[in-house]
Structures are given as C-alpha cells and as structure tokens.
Coordinates of C-alpha atoms in Angstrom, one line a residue:
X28 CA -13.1 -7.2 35.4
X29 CA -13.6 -8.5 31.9
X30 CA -13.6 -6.1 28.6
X31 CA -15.2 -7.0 25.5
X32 CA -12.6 -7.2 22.5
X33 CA -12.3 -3.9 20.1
X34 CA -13.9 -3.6 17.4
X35 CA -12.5 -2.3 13.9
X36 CA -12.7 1.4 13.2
X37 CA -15.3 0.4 9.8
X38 CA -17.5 -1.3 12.3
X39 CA -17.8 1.7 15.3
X40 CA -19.0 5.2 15.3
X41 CA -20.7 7.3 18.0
X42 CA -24.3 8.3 17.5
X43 CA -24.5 11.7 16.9
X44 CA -25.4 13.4 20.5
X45 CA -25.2 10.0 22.4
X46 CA -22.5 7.7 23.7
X47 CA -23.7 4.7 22.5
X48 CA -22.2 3.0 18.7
X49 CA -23.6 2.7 15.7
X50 CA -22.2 0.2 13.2
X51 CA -21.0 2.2 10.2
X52 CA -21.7 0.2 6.9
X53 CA -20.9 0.3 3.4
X54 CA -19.7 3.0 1.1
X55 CA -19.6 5.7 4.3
X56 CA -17.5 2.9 6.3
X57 CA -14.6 2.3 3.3
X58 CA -14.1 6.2 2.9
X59 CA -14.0 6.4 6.3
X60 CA -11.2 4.2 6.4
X61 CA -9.4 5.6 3.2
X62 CA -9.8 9.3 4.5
X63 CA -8.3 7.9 8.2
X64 CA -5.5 6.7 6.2
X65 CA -5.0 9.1 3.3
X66 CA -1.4 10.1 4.4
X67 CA -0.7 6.3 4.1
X68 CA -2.2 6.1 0.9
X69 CA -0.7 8.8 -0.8
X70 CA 2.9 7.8 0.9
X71 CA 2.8 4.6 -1.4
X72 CA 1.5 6.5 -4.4
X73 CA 4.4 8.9 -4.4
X74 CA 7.1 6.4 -3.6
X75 CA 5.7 3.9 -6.5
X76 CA 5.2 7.1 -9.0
X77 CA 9.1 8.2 -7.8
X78 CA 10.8 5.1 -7.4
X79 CA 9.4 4.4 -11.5
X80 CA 10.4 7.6 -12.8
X81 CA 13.7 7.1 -11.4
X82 CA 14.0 3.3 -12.1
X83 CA 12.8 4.9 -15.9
X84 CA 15.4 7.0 -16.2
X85 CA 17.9 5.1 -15.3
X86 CA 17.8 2.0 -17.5
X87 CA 19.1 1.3 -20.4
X88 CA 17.4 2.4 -23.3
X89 CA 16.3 -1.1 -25.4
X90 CA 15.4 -0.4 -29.3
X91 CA 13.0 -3.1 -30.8
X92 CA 13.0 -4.4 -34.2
X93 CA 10.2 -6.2 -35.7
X94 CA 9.8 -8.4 -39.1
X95 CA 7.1 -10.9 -40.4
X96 CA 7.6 -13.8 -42.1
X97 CA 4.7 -15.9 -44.3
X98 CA 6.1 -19.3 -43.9
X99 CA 4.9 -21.2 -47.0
X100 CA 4.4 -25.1 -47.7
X101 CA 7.2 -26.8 -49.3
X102 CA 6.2 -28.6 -52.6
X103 CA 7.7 -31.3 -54.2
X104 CA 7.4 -32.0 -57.9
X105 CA 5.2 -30.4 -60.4
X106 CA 2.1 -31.5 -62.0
X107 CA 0.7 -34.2 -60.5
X108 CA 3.6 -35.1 -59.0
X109 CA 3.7 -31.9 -56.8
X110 CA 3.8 -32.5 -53.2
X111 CA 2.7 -30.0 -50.9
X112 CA 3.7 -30.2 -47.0
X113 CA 1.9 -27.6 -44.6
X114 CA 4.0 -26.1 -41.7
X115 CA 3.8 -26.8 -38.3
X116 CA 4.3 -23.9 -36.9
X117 CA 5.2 -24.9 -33.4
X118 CA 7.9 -26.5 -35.1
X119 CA 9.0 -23.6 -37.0
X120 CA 9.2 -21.1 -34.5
X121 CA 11.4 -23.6 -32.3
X122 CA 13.7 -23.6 -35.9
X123 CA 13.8 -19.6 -36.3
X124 CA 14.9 -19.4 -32.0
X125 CA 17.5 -22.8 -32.7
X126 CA 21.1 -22.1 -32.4
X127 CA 21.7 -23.4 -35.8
X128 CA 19.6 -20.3 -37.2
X129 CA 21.1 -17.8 -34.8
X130 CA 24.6 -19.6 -36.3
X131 CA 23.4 -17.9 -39.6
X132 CA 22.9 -15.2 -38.2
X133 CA 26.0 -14.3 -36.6
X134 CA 27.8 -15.0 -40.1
X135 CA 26.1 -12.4 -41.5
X136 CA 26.6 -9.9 -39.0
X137 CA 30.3 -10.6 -38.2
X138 CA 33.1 -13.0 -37.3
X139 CA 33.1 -11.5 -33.1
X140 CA 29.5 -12.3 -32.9
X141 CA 28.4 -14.6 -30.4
X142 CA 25.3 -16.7 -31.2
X143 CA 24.3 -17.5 -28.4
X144 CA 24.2 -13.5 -26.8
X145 CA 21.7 -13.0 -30.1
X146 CA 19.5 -15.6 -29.0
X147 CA 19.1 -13.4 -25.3
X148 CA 17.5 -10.6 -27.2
X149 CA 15.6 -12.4 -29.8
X150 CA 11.7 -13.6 -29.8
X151 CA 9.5 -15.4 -31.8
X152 CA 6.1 -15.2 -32.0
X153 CA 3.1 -17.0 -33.9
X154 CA -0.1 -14.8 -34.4
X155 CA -3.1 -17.0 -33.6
X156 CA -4.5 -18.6 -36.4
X157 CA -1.8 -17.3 -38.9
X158 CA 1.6 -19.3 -40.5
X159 CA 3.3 -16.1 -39.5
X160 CA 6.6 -16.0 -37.7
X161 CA 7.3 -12.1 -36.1
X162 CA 10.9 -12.1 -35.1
X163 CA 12.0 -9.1 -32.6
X164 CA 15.1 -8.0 -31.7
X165 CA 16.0 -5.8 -29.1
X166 CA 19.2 -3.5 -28.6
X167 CA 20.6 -0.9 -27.4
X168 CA 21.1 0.4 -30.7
X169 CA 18.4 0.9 -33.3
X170 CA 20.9 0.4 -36.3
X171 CA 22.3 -2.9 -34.4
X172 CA 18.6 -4.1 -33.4
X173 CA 17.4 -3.6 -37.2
X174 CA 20.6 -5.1 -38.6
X175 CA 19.9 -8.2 -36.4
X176 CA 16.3 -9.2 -37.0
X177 CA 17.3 -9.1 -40.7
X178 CA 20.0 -11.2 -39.7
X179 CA 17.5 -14.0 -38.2
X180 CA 14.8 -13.7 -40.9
X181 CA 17.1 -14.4 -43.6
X182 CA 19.0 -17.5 -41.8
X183 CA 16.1 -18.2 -41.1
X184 CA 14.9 -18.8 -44.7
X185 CA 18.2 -19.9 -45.7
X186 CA 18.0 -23.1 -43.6
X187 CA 15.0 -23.6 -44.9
X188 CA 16.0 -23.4 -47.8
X189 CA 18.4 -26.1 -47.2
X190 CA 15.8 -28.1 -45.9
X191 CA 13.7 -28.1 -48.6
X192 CA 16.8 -29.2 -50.7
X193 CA 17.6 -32.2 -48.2
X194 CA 13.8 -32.9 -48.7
X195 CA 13.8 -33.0 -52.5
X196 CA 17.1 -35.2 -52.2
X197 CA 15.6 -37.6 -50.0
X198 CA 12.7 -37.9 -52.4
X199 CA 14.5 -38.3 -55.7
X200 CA 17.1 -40.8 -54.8
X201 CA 14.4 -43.9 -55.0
X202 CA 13.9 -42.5 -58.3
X203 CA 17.6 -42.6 -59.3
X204 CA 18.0 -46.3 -58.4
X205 CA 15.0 -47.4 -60.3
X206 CA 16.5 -45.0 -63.2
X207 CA 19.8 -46.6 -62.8
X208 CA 17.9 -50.4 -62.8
X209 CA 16.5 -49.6 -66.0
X210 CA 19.3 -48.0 -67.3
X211 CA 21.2 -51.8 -67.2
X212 CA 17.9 -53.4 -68.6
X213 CA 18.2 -51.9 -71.8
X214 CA 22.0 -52.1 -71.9
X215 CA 21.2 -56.1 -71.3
X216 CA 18.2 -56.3 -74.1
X217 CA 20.2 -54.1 -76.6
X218 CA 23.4 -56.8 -76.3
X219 CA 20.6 -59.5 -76.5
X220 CA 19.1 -57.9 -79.8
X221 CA 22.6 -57.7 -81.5
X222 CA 23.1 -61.4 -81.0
X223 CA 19.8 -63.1 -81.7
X224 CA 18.4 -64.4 -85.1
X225 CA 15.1 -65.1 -83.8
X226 CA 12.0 -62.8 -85.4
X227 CA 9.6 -63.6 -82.6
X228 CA 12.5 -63.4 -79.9
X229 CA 13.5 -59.8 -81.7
X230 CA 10.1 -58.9 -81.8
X231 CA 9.7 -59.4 -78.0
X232 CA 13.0 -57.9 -76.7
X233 CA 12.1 -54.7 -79.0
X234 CA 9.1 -54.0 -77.1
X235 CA 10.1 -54.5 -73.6
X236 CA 13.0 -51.8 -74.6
X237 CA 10.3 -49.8 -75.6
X238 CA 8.9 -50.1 -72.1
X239 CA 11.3 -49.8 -70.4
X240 CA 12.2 -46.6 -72.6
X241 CA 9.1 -45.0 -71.9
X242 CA 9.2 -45.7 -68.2
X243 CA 12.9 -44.4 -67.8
X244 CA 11.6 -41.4 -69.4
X245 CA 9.2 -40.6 -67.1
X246 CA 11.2 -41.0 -63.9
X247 CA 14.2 -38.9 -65.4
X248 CA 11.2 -36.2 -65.7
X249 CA 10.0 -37.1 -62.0
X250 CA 13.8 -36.2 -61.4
X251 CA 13.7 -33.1 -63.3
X252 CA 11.1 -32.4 -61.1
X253 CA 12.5 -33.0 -57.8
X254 CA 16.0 -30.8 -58.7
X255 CA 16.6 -28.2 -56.3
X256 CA 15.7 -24.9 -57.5
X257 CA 17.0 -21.5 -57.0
X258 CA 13.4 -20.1 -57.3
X259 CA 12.3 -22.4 -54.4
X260 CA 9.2 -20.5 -52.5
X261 CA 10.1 -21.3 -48.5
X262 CA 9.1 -18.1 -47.4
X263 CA 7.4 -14.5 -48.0
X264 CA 9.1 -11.3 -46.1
X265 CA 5.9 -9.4 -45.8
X266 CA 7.5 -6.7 -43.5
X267 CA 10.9 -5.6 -43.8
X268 CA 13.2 -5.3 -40.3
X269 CA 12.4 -1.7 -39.3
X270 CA 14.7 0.9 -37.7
X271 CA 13.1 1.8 -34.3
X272 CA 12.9 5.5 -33.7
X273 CA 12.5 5.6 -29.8
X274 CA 13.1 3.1 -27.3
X275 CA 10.4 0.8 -26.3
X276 CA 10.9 0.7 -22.6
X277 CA 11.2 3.8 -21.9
X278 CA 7.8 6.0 -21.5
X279 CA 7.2 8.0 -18.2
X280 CA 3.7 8.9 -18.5
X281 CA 3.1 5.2 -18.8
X282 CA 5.4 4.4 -16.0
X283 CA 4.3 6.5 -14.5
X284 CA 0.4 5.9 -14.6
X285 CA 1.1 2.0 -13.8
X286 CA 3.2 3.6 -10.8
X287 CA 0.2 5.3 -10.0
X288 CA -2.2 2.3 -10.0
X289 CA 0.4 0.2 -8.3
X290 CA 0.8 2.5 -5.4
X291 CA -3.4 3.2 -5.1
X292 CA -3.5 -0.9 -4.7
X293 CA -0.3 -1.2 -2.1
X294 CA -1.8 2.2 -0.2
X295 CA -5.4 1.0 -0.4
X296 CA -4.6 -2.4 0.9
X297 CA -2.6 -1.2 3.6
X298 CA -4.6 1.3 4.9
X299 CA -7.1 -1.9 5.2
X300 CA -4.7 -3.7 6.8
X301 CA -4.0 -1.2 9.5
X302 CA -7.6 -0.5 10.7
X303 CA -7.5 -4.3 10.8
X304 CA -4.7 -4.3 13.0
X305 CA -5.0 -1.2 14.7
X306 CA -5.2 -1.0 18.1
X307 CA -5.5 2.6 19.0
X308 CA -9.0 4.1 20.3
X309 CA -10.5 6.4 18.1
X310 CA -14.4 6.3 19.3
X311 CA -16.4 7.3 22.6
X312 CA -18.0 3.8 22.5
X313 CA -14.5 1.8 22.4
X314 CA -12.9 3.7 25.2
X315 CA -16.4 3.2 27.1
X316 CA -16.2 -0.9 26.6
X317 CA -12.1 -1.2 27.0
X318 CA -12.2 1.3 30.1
X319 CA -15.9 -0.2 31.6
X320 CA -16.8 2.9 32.8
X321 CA -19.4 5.4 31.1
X322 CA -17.7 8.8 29.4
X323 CA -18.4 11.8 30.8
X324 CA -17.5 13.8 27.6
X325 CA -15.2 13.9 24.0
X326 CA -12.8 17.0 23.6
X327 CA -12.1 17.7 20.4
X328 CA -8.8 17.7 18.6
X329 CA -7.3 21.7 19.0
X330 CA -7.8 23.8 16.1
X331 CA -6.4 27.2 14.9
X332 CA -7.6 30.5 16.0
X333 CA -10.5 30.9 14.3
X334 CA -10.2 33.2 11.0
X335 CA -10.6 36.9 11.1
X336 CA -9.2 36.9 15.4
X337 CA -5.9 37.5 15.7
X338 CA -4.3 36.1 18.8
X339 CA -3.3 38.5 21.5
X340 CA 0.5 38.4 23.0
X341 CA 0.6 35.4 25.3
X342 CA -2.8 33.5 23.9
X343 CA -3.2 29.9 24.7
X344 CA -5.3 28.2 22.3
X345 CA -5.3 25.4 24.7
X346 CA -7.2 27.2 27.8
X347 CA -11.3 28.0 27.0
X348 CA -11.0 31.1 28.9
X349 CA -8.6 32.9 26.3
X350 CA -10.6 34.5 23.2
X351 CA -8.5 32.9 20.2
X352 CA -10.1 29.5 21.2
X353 CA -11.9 27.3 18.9
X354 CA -15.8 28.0 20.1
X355 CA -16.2 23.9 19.7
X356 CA -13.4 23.1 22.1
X357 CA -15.0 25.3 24.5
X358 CA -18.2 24.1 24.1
X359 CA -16.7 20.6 24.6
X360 CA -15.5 21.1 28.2
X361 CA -19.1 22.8 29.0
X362 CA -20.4 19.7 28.1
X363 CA -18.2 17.7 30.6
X364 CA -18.5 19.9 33.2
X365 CA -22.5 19.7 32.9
X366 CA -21.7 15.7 33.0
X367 CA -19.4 16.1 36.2
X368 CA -21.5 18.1 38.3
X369 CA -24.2 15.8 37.3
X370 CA -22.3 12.9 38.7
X371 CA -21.0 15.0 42.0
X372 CA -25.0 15.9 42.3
X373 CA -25.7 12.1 43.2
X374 CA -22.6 11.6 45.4
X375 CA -20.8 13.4 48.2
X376 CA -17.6 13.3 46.1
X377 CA -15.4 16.1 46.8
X378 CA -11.7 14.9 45.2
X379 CA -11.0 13.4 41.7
X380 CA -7.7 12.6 39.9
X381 CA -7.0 12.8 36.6
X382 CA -5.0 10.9 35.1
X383 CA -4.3 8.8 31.6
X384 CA -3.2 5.3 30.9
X385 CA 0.3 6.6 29.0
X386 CA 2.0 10.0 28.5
X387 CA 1.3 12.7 25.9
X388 CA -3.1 12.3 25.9
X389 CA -3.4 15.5 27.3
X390 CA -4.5 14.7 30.9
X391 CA -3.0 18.0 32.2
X392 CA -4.7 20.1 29.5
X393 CA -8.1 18.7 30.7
X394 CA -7.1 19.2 34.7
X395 CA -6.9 23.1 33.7
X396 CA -10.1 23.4 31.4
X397 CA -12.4 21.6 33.1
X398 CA -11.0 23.6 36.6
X399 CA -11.8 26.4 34.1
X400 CA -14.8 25.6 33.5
X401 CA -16.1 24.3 37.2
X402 CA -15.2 27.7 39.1
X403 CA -16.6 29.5 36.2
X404 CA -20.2 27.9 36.7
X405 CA -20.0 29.4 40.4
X406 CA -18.1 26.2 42.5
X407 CA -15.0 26.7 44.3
X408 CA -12.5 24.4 43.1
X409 CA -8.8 23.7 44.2
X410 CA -6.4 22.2 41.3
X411 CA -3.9 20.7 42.4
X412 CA -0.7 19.9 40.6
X413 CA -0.1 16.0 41.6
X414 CA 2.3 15.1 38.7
X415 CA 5.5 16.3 40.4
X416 CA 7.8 14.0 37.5
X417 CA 6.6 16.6 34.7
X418 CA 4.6 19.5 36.3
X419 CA 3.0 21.8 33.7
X420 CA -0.7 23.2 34.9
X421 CA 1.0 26.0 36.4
X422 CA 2.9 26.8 33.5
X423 CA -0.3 26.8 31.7
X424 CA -2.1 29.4 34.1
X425 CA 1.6 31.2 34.4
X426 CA 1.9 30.5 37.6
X427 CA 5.1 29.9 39.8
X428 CA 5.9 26.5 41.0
X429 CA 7.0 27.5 44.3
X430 CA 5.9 27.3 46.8
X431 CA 3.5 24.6 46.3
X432 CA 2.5 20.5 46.8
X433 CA 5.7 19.3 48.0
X434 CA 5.7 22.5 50.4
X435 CA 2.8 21.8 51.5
X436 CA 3.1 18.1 52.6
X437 CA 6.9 18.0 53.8
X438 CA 6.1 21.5 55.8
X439 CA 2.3 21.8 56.3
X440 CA 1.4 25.2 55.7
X441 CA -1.2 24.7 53.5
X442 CA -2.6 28.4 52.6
X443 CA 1.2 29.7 52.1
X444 CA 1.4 27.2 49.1
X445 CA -2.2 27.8 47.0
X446 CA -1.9 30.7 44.5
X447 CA -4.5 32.8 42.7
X448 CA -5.2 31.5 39.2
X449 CA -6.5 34.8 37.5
X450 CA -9.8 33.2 37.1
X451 CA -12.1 33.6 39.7
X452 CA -13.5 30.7 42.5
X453 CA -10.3 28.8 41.0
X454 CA -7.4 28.5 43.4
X455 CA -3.7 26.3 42.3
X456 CA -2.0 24.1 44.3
X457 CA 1.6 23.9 41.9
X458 CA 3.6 20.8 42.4
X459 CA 6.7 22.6 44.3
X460 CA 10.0 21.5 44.8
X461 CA 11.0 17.9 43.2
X462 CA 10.8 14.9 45.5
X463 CA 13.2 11.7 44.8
X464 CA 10.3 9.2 44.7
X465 CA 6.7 11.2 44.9
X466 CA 4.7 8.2 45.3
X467 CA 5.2 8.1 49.2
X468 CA 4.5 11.2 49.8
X469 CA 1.2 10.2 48.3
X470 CA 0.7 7.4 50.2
X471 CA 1.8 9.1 53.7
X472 CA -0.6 10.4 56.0
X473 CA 0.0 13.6 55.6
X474 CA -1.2 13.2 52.1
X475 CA -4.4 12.4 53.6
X476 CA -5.1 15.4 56.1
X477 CA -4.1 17.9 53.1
X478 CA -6.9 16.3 50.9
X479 CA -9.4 16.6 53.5
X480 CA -7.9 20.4 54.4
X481 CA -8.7 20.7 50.6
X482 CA -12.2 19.6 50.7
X483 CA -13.5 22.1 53.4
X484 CA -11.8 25.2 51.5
X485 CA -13.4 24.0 48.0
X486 CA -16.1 22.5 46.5
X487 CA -14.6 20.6 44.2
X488 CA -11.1 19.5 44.2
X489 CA -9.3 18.5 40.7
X490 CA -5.6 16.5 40.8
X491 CA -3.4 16.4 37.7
X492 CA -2.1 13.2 38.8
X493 CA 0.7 11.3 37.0
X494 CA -0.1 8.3 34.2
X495 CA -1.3 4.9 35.4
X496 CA 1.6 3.3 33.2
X497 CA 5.5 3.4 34.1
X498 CA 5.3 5.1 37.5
X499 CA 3.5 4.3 41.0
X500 CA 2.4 8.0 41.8
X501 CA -0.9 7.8 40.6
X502 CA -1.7 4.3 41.9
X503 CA -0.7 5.4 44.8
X504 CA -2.9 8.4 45.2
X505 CA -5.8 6.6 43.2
X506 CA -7.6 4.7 47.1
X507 CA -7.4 8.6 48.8
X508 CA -9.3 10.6 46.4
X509 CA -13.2 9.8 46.0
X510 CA -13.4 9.4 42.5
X511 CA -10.6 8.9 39.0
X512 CA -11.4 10.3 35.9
X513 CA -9.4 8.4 32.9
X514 CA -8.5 10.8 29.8
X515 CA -7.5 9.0 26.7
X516 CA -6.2 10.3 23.3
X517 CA -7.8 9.2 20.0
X518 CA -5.1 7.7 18.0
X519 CA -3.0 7.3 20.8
X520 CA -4.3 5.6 23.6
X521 CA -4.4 1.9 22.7
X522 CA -7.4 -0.2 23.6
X523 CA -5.2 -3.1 25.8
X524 CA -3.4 0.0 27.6
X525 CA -6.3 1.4 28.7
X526 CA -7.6 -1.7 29.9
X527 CA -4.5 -2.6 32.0
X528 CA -5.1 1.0 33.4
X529 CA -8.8 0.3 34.5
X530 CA -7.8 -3.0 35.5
X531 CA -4.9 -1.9 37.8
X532 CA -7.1 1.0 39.5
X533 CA -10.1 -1.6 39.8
X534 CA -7.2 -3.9 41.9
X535 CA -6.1 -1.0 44.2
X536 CA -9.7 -0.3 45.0
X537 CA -10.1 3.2 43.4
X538 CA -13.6 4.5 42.1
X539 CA -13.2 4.7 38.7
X540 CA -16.1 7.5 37.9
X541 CA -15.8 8.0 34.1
X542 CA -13.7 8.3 31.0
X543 CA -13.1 11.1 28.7
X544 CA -11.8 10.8 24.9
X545 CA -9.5 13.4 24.5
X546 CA -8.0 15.2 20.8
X547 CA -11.4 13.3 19.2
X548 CA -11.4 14.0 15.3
X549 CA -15.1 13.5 14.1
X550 CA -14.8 12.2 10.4
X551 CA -11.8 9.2 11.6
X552 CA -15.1 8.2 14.0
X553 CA -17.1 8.1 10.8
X554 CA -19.0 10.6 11.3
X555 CA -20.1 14.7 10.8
X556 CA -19.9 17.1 13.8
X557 CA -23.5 18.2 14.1
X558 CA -22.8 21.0 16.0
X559 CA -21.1 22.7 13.1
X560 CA -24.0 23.9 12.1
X561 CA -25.0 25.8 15.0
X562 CA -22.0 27.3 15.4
X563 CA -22.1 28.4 11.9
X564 CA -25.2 30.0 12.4
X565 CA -24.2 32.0 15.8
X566 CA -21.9 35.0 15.8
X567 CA -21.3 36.8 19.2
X568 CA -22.8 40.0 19.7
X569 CA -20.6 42.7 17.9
X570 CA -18.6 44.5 20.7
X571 CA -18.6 41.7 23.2
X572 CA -15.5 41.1 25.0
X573 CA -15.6 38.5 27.8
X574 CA -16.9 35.3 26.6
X575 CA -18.3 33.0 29.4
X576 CA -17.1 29.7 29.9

C-alpha cells in the first residue's frame, strides 16, 4: 500500500464541513504559516533584541573625531611662470593613511607613541566629487581621539609641505646651472674687454655682456620665484578636530531596532523553513492520504472551562459528559459518533480497537468519549481497557482497576471483572493486574472467546488498545477485532509514522476502518471554525442541568 507524499502546511487546508483539501494560497497561506510559528518567531526576536543590548553594553565605548581638509594645488613660480599642479586625490588619501604621516603624528603627540597603533584607529575618506580629505579618529577617550585627528591633519600638511619644497627644489636647480653658466660668461668677456684694443671687437663683447646680463637677470627672478616660502598654500583646515561628546557605537534604541529587524528576518525565515521541513500532520486531508483510510471525524484541541462556569470538585474537562466542557469538543465527538454508527450501519461489525501510531495522541481520551457518546445515543457498549503497559480509561471514569482484563482472560469469569461506568448503557472492562508480556494473552485463544462473550452482551465494543509503534500488543490484537480506528495528534503524529502504522496493520491483515485527527487547532489548518458562530449564538436554556451527549 502506497501513500502519496505530504504536502506543506501553506499548500493544505480542510474545506470547511468536508474532508476533502483545499489548497490555501497567497496572503491567507503566509500568515498561516507565521501565526503557526509565532513562538519561533518571536524566540529569535527576543534573543537578537537581548543578545544586542547586552553585546551594547558591554563594549567599549569608542569616541570619534572628525576633521576636513581642502587639499589645494601646489603652484610653482609667479606670474607667468606660476605652475599649478592639481591633486590626485587617490594619491593623497594613500599619503594622509602612510606611515610616514602617522610618523608625524606620533611626534606630536609623544615620544611612547606607536605609529603604527594610530594607523588602527584612523580613516581617510574622499567625498565624491570634492579635493576633500575627512580624517577620523576613534578612541576611547574623547580628549585622546580629538588630540589625534589634529595630530594627522597637521602632519599631514607638514609633509606636504615638504613636498612642495622638494618640488620647487627640483624645479629651480636647472635654473641655477644655467645661472652659474652665465655667471662664468661674463667673468670671461669682462677679462676679454680689459685686454682688447679693438673698437669693433669691444663693441661686440659689450653687447653680448649685455645679454647675457639681462638673461641672468631673469633666471635669478625665476629663482626668486621658485624659493620656498613660509606662506606656501598646501592646504585649508575647513573644520577643526572636534571633541566628541558621546560615543558613537554605542546607541540602544538603534541596536536595538536593527536587533529587531535582524531577528523578524532569522524568525521569518525559519519559520519558512520548518513548514518546509516539517513532517508532523496538522490537517484532516494529510492524515486521510498518509493513513489511506477515510476520517471519521477531527477532535479539537481541549480548551478551558468556558467563562462564567466554574468547575465542580472532581471536573474533567476531558470527558463530554462533565458540565465544564468546552460545547465544541462535545460537539466534536457527536459528530464521530454519527460517523461510526454510520459505518457499523453498513457492516455487522461489533469490535474496534483504538489505537495510535506513537504515544501521547490521546488515543485513550477518545476510547472514553466516543464510549461516552455511543451508550448515550441508546447502544450498549463494552470499553474495554486493552493497554495493560499504561492503563488509564479507568482512571478517567474513576474506576478501580481490579478486578478486570487480565482477570478475565487468565481466570475466565467474565461478568465478575466489568464494572459500572456511572453513565448509563456503558459498561468497563479495566485492564487488571499487570502481565509480563500482554501481547500473548492477546493473541491466545482465550482472547478470542472473551471478544465474542463481549459481542453478545453489547452492541458495540470499544478497546483502548496500546500504540502500533514500540510494542506488539496492538498488532497482536489488531486480526481478532472487526475493525481499527487510528487516532493521530496534530503536531505530533508525523506523516511517515502514521504510514508505517497503516502499513504494518494492512500486513497483519487488520481492517483498518477510519482515522481520526485528534487535538486539531483550526487556524494552524488555515482556516476559521465555522461552527463558532453557532455556538455563539446558542445559550442553554436557563436552569438546565443535564446536558445530553
């Protein structure tokens, strides 16, 4: 027997009324998801907004200090002799973050400076579009960070400053040679002059002197020119190193809302990823395809006593005969019994086990109601208490244990072992004293004449049998009843579990009749409870006492 695969919870929902699935889509589907996975959600939230505040309060204050510099051209000469060189500012930024700079910089702040520690707190930036250097400094101290961005901006300037002078150096010394060229011209023509008698040759020497004169003149003014310069424009402070008042990584609320949105994204995500992933059954139409059997009816999750009713001593909200429970899970179990004499109206079936794939889905707490709920609609009906490894309907129905199954079978006095269960046409079979290994009991034959002793004293006869998984007691007993009703839990049962289940009661030969989803919560199924509505609008008559089931 072959199952088709689960489906995600965003794609399944039971029609409203009907067992079949309808795919839920779009904005409905993601809050179902987010609303079946809110605690998941908000987990992440509070550890991210927690684990920031925390982290926040914790670390080391850090003080920033900003300055700007205007990084101007350097120019060469005046007049028309003035040279103007633009800044690259790539370039310049690498210079203000250079060792040689931070060098500076640790002169002026103190011999037991390090440079290179400066350079781990410093950055450099360059506005788009701008020749503007902002140098930041960050310390623990406000004082300290201020004292060292002033540091760097004015090393910074001071090396360029020496740069410019290396420039202007390198551009006058061509100018000195052909100075000091000249210089020995004259010297040569003025000896020449002295010694010649010659008008026309005096007359020639006198004006290449005057040449050479007036071009000596000019470079000693190109010289002038290129001297270095106290006054030398490299740079423009146009804002001061400030003293930071507060530090700058250190704001809660900000942390605090990044936390925030950090967490909703993890939480979100995850909540995704585990409907993607999830296995467990949470809709009437998925335990219907993993189980391959139709369900007879969904029980919804136990709520508190309604408002307003106060619970009398020794109320069980669990059983639908006691007043403080919920009118829906009531009305739940009427609804499977309607669907179980149904399916005993078209077969002579006289015996069904109930059982569950795993532990914990509430198999036992469905044995008793629907009991309950049969005898009350007229049928005489025989519950018997066949999970003898953790026996609790007659605890439920406060009723003794003893004497009772295991009585019954290992002595045979049947009628000495049933009890009255305080609710009429219901009779209790309790599981008795413990046997080492139940399971062959089950399979003996005397097994098999109390079952059909059963049938002729009742109509109907119910067994709280063990679960499928872990234990051989209900397989066992599974072939000698007529039919097997499987409960599974929403949330609980997984999808593959309950498939081994049916699959192992298919192999044994057992007649699986139907399933029934157990603890059902209507909005994690993506949709409303419609029957809300009518139970909102009924209120029992006033004075009424004995609600029937």
């Amino acid at each position: 027997m072959s199952f088709p695969p689960r489906r995600p919870l965003s794609m399944l929902a039971p029609a409203a009324g009907g067992v079949s699935g309808t795919p839920v889509t779009g904005l409905r589907a993601h809050l179902v998801i987010l609303r079946a996975h809110r605690f998941l959600i908000l987990l992440c939230v509070g550890i991210a907004v927690a684990g920031a505040l925390i982290l926040s309060s914790r670390q080391a204050p850090s003080y920033r200090s900003e300055a700007d510099v205007l990084v101007s051209p350097i120019e060469v000469g005046t007049g028309q002799t003035t040279v103007a060189t633009p800044p690259n500012m790539d370039t310049e930024k690498g210079i203000a973050s250079s060792l040689a700079v931070a060098i500076g910089a640790a002169h002026r702040l103190g011999p037991a400076v390090d440079p290179r520690d400066l350079l781990d707190k410093l950055s450099v930036d360059v506005p788009a579009g701008t020749e503007i250097l902002s140098f930041t400094y960050s310390d623990v101290s406000p004082r300290s960070a201020q004292a060292a961005s002033d540091a760097f901006v004015n090393s910074y300037l001071a090396f360029r400053q020496q740069q410019a002078t290396r420039q202007l150096a390198a551009a006058s010394r061509p100018l000195e040679r052909e100075s000091e060229t000249i210089t020995a011209d004259l010297k040569r023509i003025n000896q020449e002059l002295t010694q010649s008698n010659s008008a026309a040759r005096i007359n020639a020497l006198t004006q290449r002197a005057n040449a050479l004169n007036s071009r000596l003149g000019i470079i000693q003014q190109r010289i002038s020119d290129l001297a270095p310069r106290d006054s030398l424009d490299v740079g423009t402070i146009l804002q001061p190193a400030t003293r930071p008042l507060s530090p700058a990584n250190r704001s809660p609320l900000v942390d605090a809302i990044l936390a925030l949105l950090v967490g909703l994204l993890f939480g979100v995500g995850g909540a995704y990823l585990r409907d993607r992933l999830d296995d467990a059954l949470w809709t009437q139409e998925g335990l219907e395809q993993v189980s391959g059997v139709t369900s007879l009816g969904v029980i919804p999750k136990a709520s508190r006593p309604l408002l307003g009713t106060k619970p009398l001593v020794g109320a069980n909200p669990l059983l639908i005969n006691d007043p403080s429970t919920d009118e829906a899970f009531t009305e739940a179990y009427r609804s499977l019994r309607t669907s179980v004499l149904s399916l005993l109206s078209r077969t002579n079936m006289k015996s069904i086990m109930i059982t569950s794939a795993g532990p914990g889905e509430g198999k036992t707490t469905v044995s008793v109601n629907l009991a309950i709920a049969l005898a009350s609609s007229g049928k005489r009906v025989v519950l018997v208490s066949a999970d003898m490894r953790l026996p609790r309907a007659a605890q439920m129905l406060s009723i003794n244990e003893h004497p009772g199954l295991a009585e019954a079978l290992a002595d045979g006095p049947l009628l000495s072992s049933l009890h009255l269960s305080g609710v009429q046409n219901l009779q209790v079979l309790p599981s008795g004293r413990a046997f080492f290994d139940p399971s062959e009991w089950f399979g003996s034959d005397a097994m098999g004449r109390l079952l059909q002793d059963l049938g002729k004293r009742a109509d109907i006869v119910l067994l709280d049998a063990t679960p499928v998984h872990g234990m051989a007691d209900a397989l066992t007993l599974a072939p000698r009843v007529d039919g097997v009703l499987l409960v599974s839990a929403a949330g609980l049962s997984s999808a593959q579990d309950v498939q081994d289940a049916s699959r192992k009661l298919d192999q044994l030969g057992a007649t699986l009749v139907g399933c029934v989803l157990n603890r059902f919560v209507s909005y994690r199924a993506g949709r409303h409870d419609y029957s809300d509505s009518y139970r909102a609008a009924w209120s029992a008559p006033e004075g009424a006492e004995n609600r029937s089931v």
